[in-house]
Amino acid sequence: MSACTGNVQALLLMSGRSGWAAINKVVVLAVIVGLLLLLVPPYGILGAAIASTVAVSLDAILASIQIRIGVGLRSNLAAVLLAVLVAGAAAAVPAFAARALLGGALIALVVGLAGALIVWAAALVLTRRRFALDRALALIRRRRG
């Protein structure tokens, strides 16, 4: 989520809203500590990963909302949510399917990762116009060539 929202943290600081940024960090710290205490005992490293993901996402969402309200800059929320859903589905669906079919063995990790890469590549091809990936690739090629 943080990558999808860009440098909203820096924009928040540069707009003179460092107090808001500090409050965000306190809220995010409280959330991650609470989630770690709640999720790590029953789920271990998976619980820690979920807590971290929620905390980073919350930080980006709070800053995005504050930039919208306090600075007046609006982001394309539909595109951000679509990107999050595409990336999340590409990673989660193959991983959970591999885990369900193969259990907790190393082969499940390998199959889940391979499946996630395949699904993610297909998703990138299908959404390349929506996310202007064609233009990004053309720009990269121009800079290299």
mmCIF file of C-alpha atoms in Angstrom:
data_model
loop_
_atom_site.group_PDB
_atom_site.id
_atom_site.type_symbol
_atom_site.label_atom_id
_atom_site.label_comp_id
_atom_site.label_asym_id
_atom_site.label_seq_id
_atom_site.Cartn_x
_atom_site.Cartn_y
_atom_site.Cartn_z
ATOM 1 C CA MET A 1 0.000 0.000 0.000
ATOM 2 C CA SER A 2 2.805 2.349 0.826
ATOM 3 C CA ALA A 3 4.276 1.925 -2.651
ATOM 4 C CA CYS A 4 0.870 2.604 -4.209
ATOM 5 C CA THR A 5 0.393 5.917 -2.452
ATOM 6 C CA GLY A 6 3.794 7.362 -3.306
ATOM 7 C CA ASN A 7 5.652 9.772 -1.081
ATOM 8 C CA VAL A 8 2.655 10.953 0.903
ATOM 9 C CA GLN A 9 4.726 10.915 4.090
ATOM 10 C CA ALA A 10 7.248 13.345 2.609
ATOM 11 C CA LEU A 11 4.459 15.484 1.178
ATOM 12 C CA LEU A 12 2.816 15.621 4.588
ATOM 13 C CA LEU A 13 6.072 16.814 6.156
ATOM 14 C CA MET A 14 6.830 19.316 3.378
ATOM 15 C CA SER A 15 3.361 20.818 3.676
ATOM 16 C CA GLY A 16 4.045 21.764 7.290
ATOM 17 C CA ARG A 17 1.971 18.988 8.804
ATOM 18 C CA SER A 18 4.741 17.250 10.774
ATOM 19 C CA GLY A 19 2.466 17.079 13.820
ATOM 20 C CA TRP A 20 -0.019 15.009 11.843
ATOM 21 C CA ALA A 21 2.812 12.727 10.702
ATOM 22 C CA ALA A 22 3.916 12.263 14.326
ATOM 23 C CA ILE A 23 0.371 11.391 15.413
ATOM 24 C CA ASN A 24 0.183 8.881 12.548
ATOM 25 C CA LYS A 25 3.348 7.200 13.796
ATOM 26 C CA VAL A 26 1.986 6.931 17.349
ATOM 27 C CA VAL A 27 -1.274 5.410 16.074
ATOM 28 C CA VAL A 28 0.595 2.996 13.794
ATOM 29 C CA LEU A 29 2.936 1.995 16.627
ATOM 30 C CA ALA A 30 -0.017 1.259 18.925
ATOM 31 C CA VAL A 31 -1.733 -0.758 16.192
ATOM 32 C CA ILE A 32 1.316 -2.859 15.315
ATOM 33 C CA VAL A 33 2.166 -3.598 18.953
ATOM 34 C CA GLY A 34 -1.436 -4.618 19.617
ATOM 35 C CA LEU A 35 -1.595 -6.777 16.498
ATOM 36 C CA LEU A 36 1.757 -8.402 17.259
ATOM 37 C CA LEU A 37 0.574 -9.306 20.762
ATOM 38 C CA LEU A 38 -2.687 -10.628 19.340
ATOM 39 C CA LEU A 39 -1.458 -12.434 16.209
ATOM 40 C CA VAL A 40 2.063 -13.725 16.874
ATOM 41 C CA PRO A 41 1.237 -16.253 19.627
ATOM 42 C CA PRO A 42 -1.313 -18.189 17.556
ATOM 43 C CA TYR A 43 0.097 -17.593 14.042
ATOM 44 C CA GLY A 44 3.825 -16.976 14.499
ATOM 45 C CA ILE A 45 5.631 -15.340 11.588
ATOM 46 C CA LEU A 46 2.407 -15.167 9.553
ATOM 47 C CA GLY A 47 0.832 -13.125 12.347
ATOM 48 C CA ALA A 48 3.849 -10.804 12.355
ATOM 49 C CA ALA A 49 3.589 -10.386 8.582
ATOM 50 C CA ILE A 50 -0.114 -9.559 8.824
ATOM 51 C CA ALA A 51 0.535 -7.044 11.607
ATOM 52 C CA SER A 52 3.304 -5.392 9.604
ATOM 53 C CA THR A 53 1.167 -5.204 6.470
ATOM 54 C CA VAL A 54 -1.725 -3.656 8.366
ATOM 55 C CA ALA A 55 0.564 -1.107 10.042
ATOM 56 C CA VAL A 56 2.289 -0.003 6.822
ATOM 57 C CA SER A 57 -1.061 0.216 5.032
ATOM 58 C CA LEU A 58 -2.625 2.192 7.872
ATOM 59 C CA ASP A 59 0.297 4.643 7.829
ATOM 60 C CA ALA A 60 -0.106 5.215 4.083
ATOM 61 C CA ILE A 61 -3.898 5.510 4.293
ATOM 62 C CA LEU A 62 -3.781 8.028 7.143
ATOM 63 C CA ALA A 63 -1.238 10.196 5.324
ATOM 64 C CA SER A 64 -3.212 9.976 2.062
ATOM 65 C CA ILE A 65 -6.397 11.107 3.777
ATOM 66 C CA GLN A 66 -4.562 13.960 5.510
ATOM 67 C CA ILE A 67 -2.968 15.110 2.239
ATOM 68 C CA ARG A 68 -6.394 15.113 0.645
ATOM 69 C CA ILE A 69 -7.988 17.100 3.485
ATOM 70 C CA GLY A 70 -5.112 19.324 4.562
ATOM 71 C CA VAL A 71 -3.322 20.008 1.278
ATOM 72 C CA GLY A 72 -6.105 19.431 -1.218
ATOM 73 C CA LEU A 73 -4.272 16.885 -3.376
ATOM 74 C CA ARG A 74 -6.380 13.995 -4.514
ATOM 75 C CA SER A 75 -5.122 10.575 -5.516
ATOM 76 C CA ASN A 76 -6.877 8.145 -7.796
ATOM 77 C CA LEU A 77 -8.268 5.851 -5.121
ATOM 78 C CA ALA A 78 -9.840 3.446 -7.606
ATOM 79 C CA ALA A 79 -6.469 2.831 -9.271
ATOM 80 C CA VAL A 80 -4.768 2.359 -5.903
ATOM 81 C CA LEU A 81 -7.389 -0.117 -4.720
ATOM 82 C CA LEU A 82 -7.250 -2.011 -8.008
ATOM 83 C CA ALA A 83 -3.456 -2.259 -7.738
ATOM 84 C CA VAL A 84 -3.717 -3.534 -4.162
ATOM 85 C CA LEU A 85 -6.369 -6.081 -5.119
ATOM 86 C CA VAL A 86 -4.419 -7.311 -8.147
ATOM 87 C CA ALA A 87 -1.178 -7.670 -6.187
ATOM 88 C CA GLY A 88 -2.907 -9.210 -3.177
ATOM 89 C CA ALA A 89 -4.887 -11.711 -5.226
ATOM 90 C CA ALA A 90 -1.848 -12.614 -7.315
ATOM 91 C CA ALA A 91 0.091 -13.452 -4.159
ATOM 92 C CA ALA A 92 -2.620 -14.808 -1.884
ATOM 93 C CA VAL A 93 -4.640 -17.095 -4.140
ATOM 94 C CA PRO A 94 -1.745 -19.306 -5.330
ATOM 95 C CA ALA A 95 -0.131 -19.289 -1.884
ATOM 96 C CA PHE A 96 -3.281 -20.387 -0.078
ATOM 97 C CA ALA A 97 -4.081 -22.956 -2.789
ATOM 98 C CA ALA A 98 -0.596 -24.455 -2.548
ATOM 99 C CA ARG A 99 -0.794 -24.534 1.227
ATOM 100 C CA ALA A 100 -4.227 -26.190 1.140
ATOM 101 C CA LEU A 101 -3.139 -28.801 -1.391
ATOM 102 C CA LEU A 102 0.415 -29.494 -0.231
ATOM 103 C CA GLY A 103 0.420 -28.562 3.451
ATOM 104 C CA GLY A 104 3.290 -26.760 5.143
ATOM 105 C CA ALA A 105 6.108 -28.458 3.253
ATOM 106 C CA LEU A 106 8.815 -26.593 1.372
ATOM 107 C CA ILE A 107 7.311 -27.731 -1.924
ATOM 108 C CA ALA A 108 4.140 -25.799 -1.052
ATOM 109 C CA LEU A 109 6.232 -22.648 -0.703
ATOM 110 C CA VAL A 110 7.947 -23.233 -4.043
ATOM 111 C CA VAL A 111 4.692 -24.063 -5.850
ATOM 112 C CA GLY A 112 2.904 -21.121 -4.226
ATOM 113 C CA LEU A 113 5.692 -18.732 -5.208
ATOM 114 C CA ALA A 114 5.794 -20.025 -8.777
ATOM 115 C CA GLY A 115 2.022 -19.768 -9.006
ATOM 116 C CA ALA A 116 2.076 -16.246 -7.601
ATOM 117 C CA LEU A 117 4.674 -15.163 -10.170
ATOM 118 C CA ILE A 118 2.614 -16.624 -13.012
ATOM 119 C CA VAL A 119 -0.629 -15.043 -11.800
ATOM 120 C CA TRP A 120 1.106 -11.712 -11.175
ATOM 121 C CA ALA A 121 2.653 -11.701 -14.662
ATOM 122 C CA ALA A 122 -0.745 -12.461 -16.192
ATOM 123 C CA ALA A 123 -2.334 -9.703 -14.108
ATOM 124 C CA LEU A 124 0.311 -7.226 -15.282
ATOM 125 C CA VAL A 125 -0.395 -8.104 -18.898
ATOM 126 C CA LEU A 126 -4.155 -7.772 -18.396
ATOM 127 C CA THR A 127 -3.937 -4.455 -16.521
ATOM 128 C CA ARG A 128 -1.026 -2.893 -18.457
ATOM 129 C CA ARG A 129 -3.157 -0.164 -20.041
ATOM 130 C CA ARG A 130 -5.003 0.678 -16.833
ATOM 131 C CA PHE A 131 -1.709 1.220 -15.011
ATOM 132 C CA ALA A 132 0.129 2.738 -18.015
ATOM 133 C CA LEU A 133 2.729 -0.019 -17.948
ATOM 134 C CA ASP A 134 3.188 0.244 -21.716
ATOM 135 C CA ARG A 135 4.249 3.878 -21.344
ATOM 136 C CA ALA A 136 6.544 3.041 -18.420
ATOM 137 C CA LEU A 137 8.268 0.305 -20.427
ATOM 138 C CA ALA A 138 8.653 2.644 -23.410
ATOM 139 C CA LEU A 139 10.257 5.259 -21.147
ATOM 140 C CA ILE A 140 12.674 2.698 -19.705
ATOM 141 C CA ARG A 141 13.628 1.514 -23.177
ATOM 142 C CA ARG A 142 14.260 5.088 -24.335
ATOM 143 C CA ARG A 143 16.545 5.790 -21.394
ATOM 144 C CA ARG A 144 18.556 2.612 -21.978
ATOM 145 C CA GLY A 145 18.739 2.818 -25.730
#
